[in-house]
mmCIF file of C-alpha atoms in Angstrom:
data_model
loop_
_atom_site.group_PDB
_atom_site.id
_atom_site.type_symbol
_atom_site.label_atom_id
_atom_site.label_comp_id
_atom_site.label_asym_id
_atom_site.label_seq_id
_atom_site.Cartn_x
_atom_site.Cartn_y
_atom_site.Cartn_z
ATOM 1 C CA UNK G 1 -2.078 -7.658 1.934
ATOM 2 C CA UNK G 2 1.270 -8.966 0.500
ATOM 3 C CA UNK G 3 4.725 -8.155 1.983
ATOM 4 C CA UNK G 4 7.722 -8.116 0.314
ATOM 5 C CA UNK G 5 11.263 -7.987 1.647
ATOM 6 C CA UNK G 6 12.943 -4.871 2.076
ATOM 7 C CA UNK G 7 12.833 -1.836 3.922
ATOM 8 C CA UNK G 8 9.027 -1.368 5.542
ATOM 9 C CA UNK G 9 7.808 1.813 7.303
ATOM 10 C CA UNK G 10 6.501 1.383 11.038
ATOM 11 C CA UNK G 11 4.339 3.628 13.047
ATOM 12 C CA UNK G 12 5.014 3.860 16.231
ATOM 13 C CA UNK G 13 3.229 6.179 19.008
ATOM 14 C CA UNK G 14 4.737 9.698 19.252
ATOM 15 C CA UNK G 15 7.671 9.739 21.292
ATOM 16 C CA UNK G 16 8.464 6.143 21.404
ATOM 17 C CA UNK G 17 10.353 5.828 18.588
ATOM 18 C CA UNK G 18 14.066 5.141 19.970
ATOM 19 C CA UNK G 19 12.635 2.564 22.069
ATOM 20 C CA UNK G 20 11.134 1.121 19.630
ATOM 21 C CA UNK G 21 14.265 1.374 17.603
ATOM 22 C CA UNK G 22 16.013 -0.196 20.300
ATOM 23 C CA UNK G 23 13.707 -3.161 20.942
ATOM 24 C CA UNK G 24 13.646 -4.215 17.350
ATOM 25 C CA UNK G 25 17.492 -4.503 17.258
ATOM 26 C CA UNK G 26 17.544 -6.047 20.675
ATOM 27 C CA UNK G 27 15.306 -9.027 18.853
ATOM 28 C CA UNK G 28 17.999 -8.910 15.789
ATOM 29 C CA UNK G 29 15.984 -6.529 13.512
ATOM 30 C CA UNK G 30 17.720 -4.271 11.288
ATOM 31 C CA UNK G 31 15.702 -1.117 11.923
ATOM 32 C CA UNK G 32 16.141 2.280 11.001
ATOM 33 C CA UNK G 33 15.747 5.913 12.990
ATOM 34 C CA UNK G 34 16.447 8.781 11.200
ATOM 35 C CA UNK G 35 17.427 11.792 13.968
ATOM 36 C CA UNK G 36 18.242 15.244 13.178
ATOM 37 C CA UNK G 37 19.326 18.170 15.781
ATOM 38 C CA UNK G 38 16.928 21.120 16.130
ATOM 39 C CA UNK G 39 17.670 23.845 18.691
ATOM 40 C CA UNK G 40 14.932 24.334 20.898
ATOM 41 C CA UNK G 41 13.490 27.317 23.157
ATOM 42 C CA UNK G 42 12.206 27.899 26.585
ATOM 43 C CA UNK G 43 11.985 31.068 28.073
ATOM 44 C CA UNK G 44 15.010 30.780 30.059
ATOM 45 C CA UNK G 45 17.813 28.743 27.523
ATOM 46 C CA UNK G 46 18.095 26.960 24.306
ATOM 47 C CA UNK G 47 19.105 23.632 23.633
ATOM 48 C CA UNK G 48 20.178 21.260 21.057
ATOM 49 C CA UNK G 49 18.272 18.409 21.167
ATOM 50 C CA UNK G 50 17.949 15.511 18.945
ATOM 51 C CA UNK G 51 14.718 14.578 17.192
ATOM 52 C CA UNK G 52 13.298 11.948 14.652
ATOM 53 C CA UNK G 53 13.667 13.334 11.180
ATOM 54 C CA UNK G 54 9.890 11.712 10.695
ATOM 55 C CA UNK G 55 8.187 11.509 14.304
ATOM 56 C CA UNK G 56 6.459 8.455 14.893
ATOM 57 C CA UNK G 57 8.033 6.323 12.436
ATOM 58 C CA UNK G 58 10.414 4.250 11.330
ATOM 59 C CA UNK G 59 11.911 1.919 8.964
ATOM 60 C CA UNK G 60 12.801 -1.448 9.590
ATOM 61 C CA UNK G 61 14.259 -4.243 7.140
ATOM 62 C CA UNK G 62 12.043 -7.163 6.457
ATOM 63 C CA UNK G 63 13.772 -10.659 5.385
ATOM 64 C CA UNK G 64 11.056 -12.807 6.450
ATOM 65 C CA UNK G 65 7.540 -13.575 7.444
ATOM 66 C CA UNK G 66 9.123 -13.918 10.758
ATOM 67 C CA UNK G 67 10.785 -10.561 11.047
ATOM 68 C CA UNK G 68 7.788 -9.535 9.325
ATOM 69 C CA UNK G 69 5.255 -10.716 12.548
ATOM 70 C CA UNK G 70 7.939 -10.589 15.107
ATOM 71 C CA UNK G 71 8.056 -6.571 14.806
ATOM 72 C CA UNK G 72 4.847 -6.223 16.204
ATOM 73 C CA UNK G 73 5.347 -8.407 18.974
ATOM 74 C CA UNK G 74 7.729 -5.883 20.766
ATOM 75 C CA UNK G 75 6.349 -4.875 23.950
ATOM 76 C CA UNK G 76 5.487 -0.967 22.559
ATOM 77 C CA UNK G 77 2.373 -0.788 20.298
ATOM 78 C CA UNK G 78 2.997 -0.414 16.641
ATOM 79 C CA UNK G 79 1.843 -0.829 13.296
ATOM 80 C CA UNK G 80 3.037 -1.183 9.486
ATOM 81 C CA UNK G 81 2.301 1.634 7.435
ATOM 82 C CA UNK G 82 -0.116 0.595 4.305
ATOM 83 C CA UNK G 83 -1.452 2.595 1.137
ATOM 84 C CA UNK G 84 -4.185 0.883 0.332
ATOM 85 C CA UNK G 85 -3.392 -3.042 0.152
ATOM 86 C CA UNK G 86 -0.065 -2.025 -0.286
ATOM 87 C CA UNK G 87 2.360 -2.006 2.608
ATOM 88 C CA UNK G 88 4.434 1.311 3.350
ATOM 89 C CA UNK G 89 7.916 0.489 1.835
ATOM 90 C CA UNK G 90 11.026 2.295 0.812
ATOM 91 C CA UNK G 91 13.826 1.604 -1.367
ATOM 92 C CA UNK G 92 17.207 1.124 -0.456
ATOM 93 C CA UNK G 93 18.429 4.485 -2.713
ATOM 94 C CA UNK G 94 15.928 6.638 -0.428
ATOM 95 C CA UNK G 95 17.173 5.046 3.096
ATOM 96 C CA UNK G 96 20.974 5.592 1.527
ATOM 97 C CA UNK G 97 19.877 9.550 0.704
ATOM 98 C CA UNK G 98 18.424 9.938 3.877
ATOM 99 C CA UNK G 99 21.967 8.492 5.793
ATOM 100 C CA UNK G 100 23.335 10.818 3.312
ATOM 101 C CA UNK G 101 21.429 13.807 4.258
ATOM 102 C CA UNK G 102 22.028 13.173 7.659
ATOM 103 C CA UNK G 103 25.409 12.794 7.536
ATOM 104 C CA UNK G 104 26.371 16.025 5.434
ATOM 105 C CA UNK G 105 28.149 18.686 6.752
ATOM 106 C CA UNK G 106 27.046 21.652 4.498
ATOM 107 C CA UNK G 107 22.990 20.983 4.287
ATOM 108 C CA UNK G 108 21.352 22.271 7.472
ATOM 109 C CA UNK G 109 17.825 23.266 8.526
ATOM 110 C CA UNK G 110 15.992 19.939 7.695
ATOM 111 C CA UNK G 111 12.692 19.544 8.396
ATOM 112 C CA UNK G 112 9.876 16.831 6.965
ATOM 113 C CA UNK G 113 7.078 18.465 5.357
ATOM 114 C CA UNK G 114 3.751 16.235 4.370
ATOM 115 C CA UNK G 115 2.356 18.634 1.463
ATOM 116 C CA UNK G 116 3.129 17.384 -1.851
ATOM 117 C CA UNK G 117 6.026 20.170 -3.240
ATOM 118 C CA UNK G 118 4.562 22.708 -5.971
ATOM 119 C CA UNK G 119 5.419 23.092 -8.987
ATOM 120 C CA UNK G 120 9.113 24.758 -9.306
ATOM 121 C CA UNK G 121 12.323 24.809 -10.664
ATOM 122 C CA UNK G 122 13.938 21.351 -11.117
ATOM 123 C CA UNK G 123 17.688 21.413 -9.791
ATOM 124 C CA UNK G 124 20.366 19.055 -9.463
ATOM 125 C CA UNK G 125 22.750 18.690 -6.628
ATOM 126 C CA UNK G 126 26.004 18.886 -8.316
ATOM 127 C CA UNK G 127 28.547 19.298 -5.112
ATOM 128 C CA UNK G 128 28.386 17.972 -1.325
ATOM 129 C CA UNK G 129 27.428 14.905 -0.187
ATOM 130 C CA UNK G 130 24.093 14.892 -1.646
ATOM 131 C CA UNK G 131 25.925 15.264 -5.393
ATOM 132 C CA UNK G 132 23.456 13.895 -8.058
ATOM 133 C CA UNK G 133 19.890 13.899 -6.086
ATOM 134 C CA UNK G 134 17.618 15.619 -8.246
ATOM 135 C CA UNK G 135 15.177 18.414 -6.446
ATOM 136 C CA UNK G 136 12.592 20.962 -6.502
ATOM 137 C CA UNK G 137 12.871 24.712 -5.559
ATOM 138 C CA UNK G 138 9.907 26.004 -3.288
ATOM 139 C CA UNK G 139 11.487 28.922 -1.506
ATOM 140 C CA UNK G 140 14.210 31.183 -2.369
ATOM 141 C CA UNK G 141 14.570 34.160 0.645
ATOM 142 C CA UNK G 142 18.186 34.742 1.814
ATOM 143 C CA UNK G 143 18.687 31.630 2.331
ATOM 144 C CA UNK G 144 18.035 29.130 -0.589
ATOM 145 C CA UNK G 145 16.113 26.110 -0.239
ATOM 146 C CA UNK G 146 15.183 22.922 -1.807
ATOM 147 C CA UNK G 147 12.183 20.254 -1.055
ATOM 148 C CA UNK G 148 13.287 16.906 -2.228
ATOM 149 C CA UNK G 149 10.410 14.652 -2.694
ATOM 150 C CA UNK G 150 10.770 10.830 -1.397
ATOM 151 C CA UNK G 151 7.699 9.365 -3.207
ATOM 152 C CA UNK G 152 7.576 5.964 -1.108
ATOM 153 C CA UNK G 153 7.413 8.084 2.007
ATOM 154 C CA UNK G 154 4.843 10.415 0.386
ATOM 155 C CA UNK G 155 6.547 13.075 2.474
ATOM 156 C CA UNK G 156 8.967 15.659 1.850
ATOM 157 C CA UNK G 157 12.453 16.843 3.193
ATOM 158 C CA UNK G 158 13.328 20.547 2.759
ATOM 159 C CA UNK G 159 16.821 21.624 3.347
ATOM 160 C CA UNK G 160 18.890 24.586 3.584
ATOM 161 C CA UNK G 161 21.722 24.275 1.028
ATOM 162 C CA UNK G 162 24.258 26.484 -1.003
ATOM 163 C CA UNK G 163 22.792 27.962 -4.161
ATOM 164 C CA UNK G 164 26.418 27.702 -5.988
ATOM 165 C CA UNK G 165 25.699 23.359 -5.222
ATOM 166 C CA UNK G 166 22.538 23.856 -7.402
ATOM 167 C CA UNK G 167 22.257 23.586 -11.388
ATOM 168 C CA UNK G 168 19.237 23.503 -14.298
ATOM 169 C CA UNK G 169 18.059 19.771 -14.681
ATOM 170 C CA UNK G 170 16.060 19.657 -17.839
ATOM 171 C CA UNK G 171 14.413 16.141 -16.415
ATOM 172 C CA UNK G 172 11.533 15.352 -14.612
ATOM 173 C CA UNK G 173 12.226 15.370 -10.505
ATOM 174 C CA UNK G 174 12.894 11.688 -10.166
ATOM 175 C CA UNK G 175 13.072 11.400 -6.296
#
């Protein structure tokens, strides 16, 4: 398989992923964990806790065959993430919109889904912090919200945002 440089996507086993995180960038690895903060229930409390936005992976940035093969010598098992003879990689615009996503203020409720969105309206963000990402309407209840398709990731975010942030986009969904 050939690797490039630039942002790959690692699997890691389920619940390992900050240390993971944290023994990559212990070795000098630029490497990426998206978290997001779900509330949780038991039968006596709830609690915030934080999660990974996609459990068991993350993204780490690849200069060289080096970094490339040092990555998997970190003492917790892991893999790169390949389609085909392709390896799993994602653009520096989709690792920016994810940061941005994470850091917003007004979009809430995120969670990953792995089903290809169906066909819907195609919106534009035109106000917050995720102003210009182009998306795709799957469920409109009380609360509106949009599945924004990362196509490197084959996955999908939904979020909860504002309907007043959303307008018509005559173009194809191009994220």
């Amino acid at each position: 398989m050939e690797r490039k440089n630039g942002w790959h996507v690692l699997y890691v086993q389920y619940r390992h992923e900050k240390k993971v995180c944290q023994e990559l960038q212990e070795k000098g690895i630029d490497a990426f964990l998206p978290m997001t903060t779900t509330v949780r229930k038991w039968s006596d409390r709830k609690k915030k806790v934080e999660i990974p936005l996609f459990p068991s992976y993350l993204f780490v940035y690849i200069n060289s065959d080096k970094d490339f093969h040092s990555v998997l010598t970190i003492d917790t098992p892991c893999s790169y993430v390949s389609f085909g003879n392709e390896y799993g990689q994602v653009s520096q615009k989709e690792i920016d919109q994810i940061k941005m996503l994470l850091q917003g203020k007004v979009v809430r409720d995120i969670e990953v889904d792995r089903e290809l969105p169906s066909i819907g309206d195609k919106l534009k963000i035109m106000r917050g912090e995720l102003s210009g990402l182009e998306c795709e309407v799957y469920r409109i209840d009380n609360l509106q919200k949009i599945r924004v398709r990362l196509s490197s990731l084959r996955q999908n975010i939904s979020a909860t945002i504002p309907l007043s942030y959303l307008s018509q986009n005559t173009s194809s969904l191009a994220c």
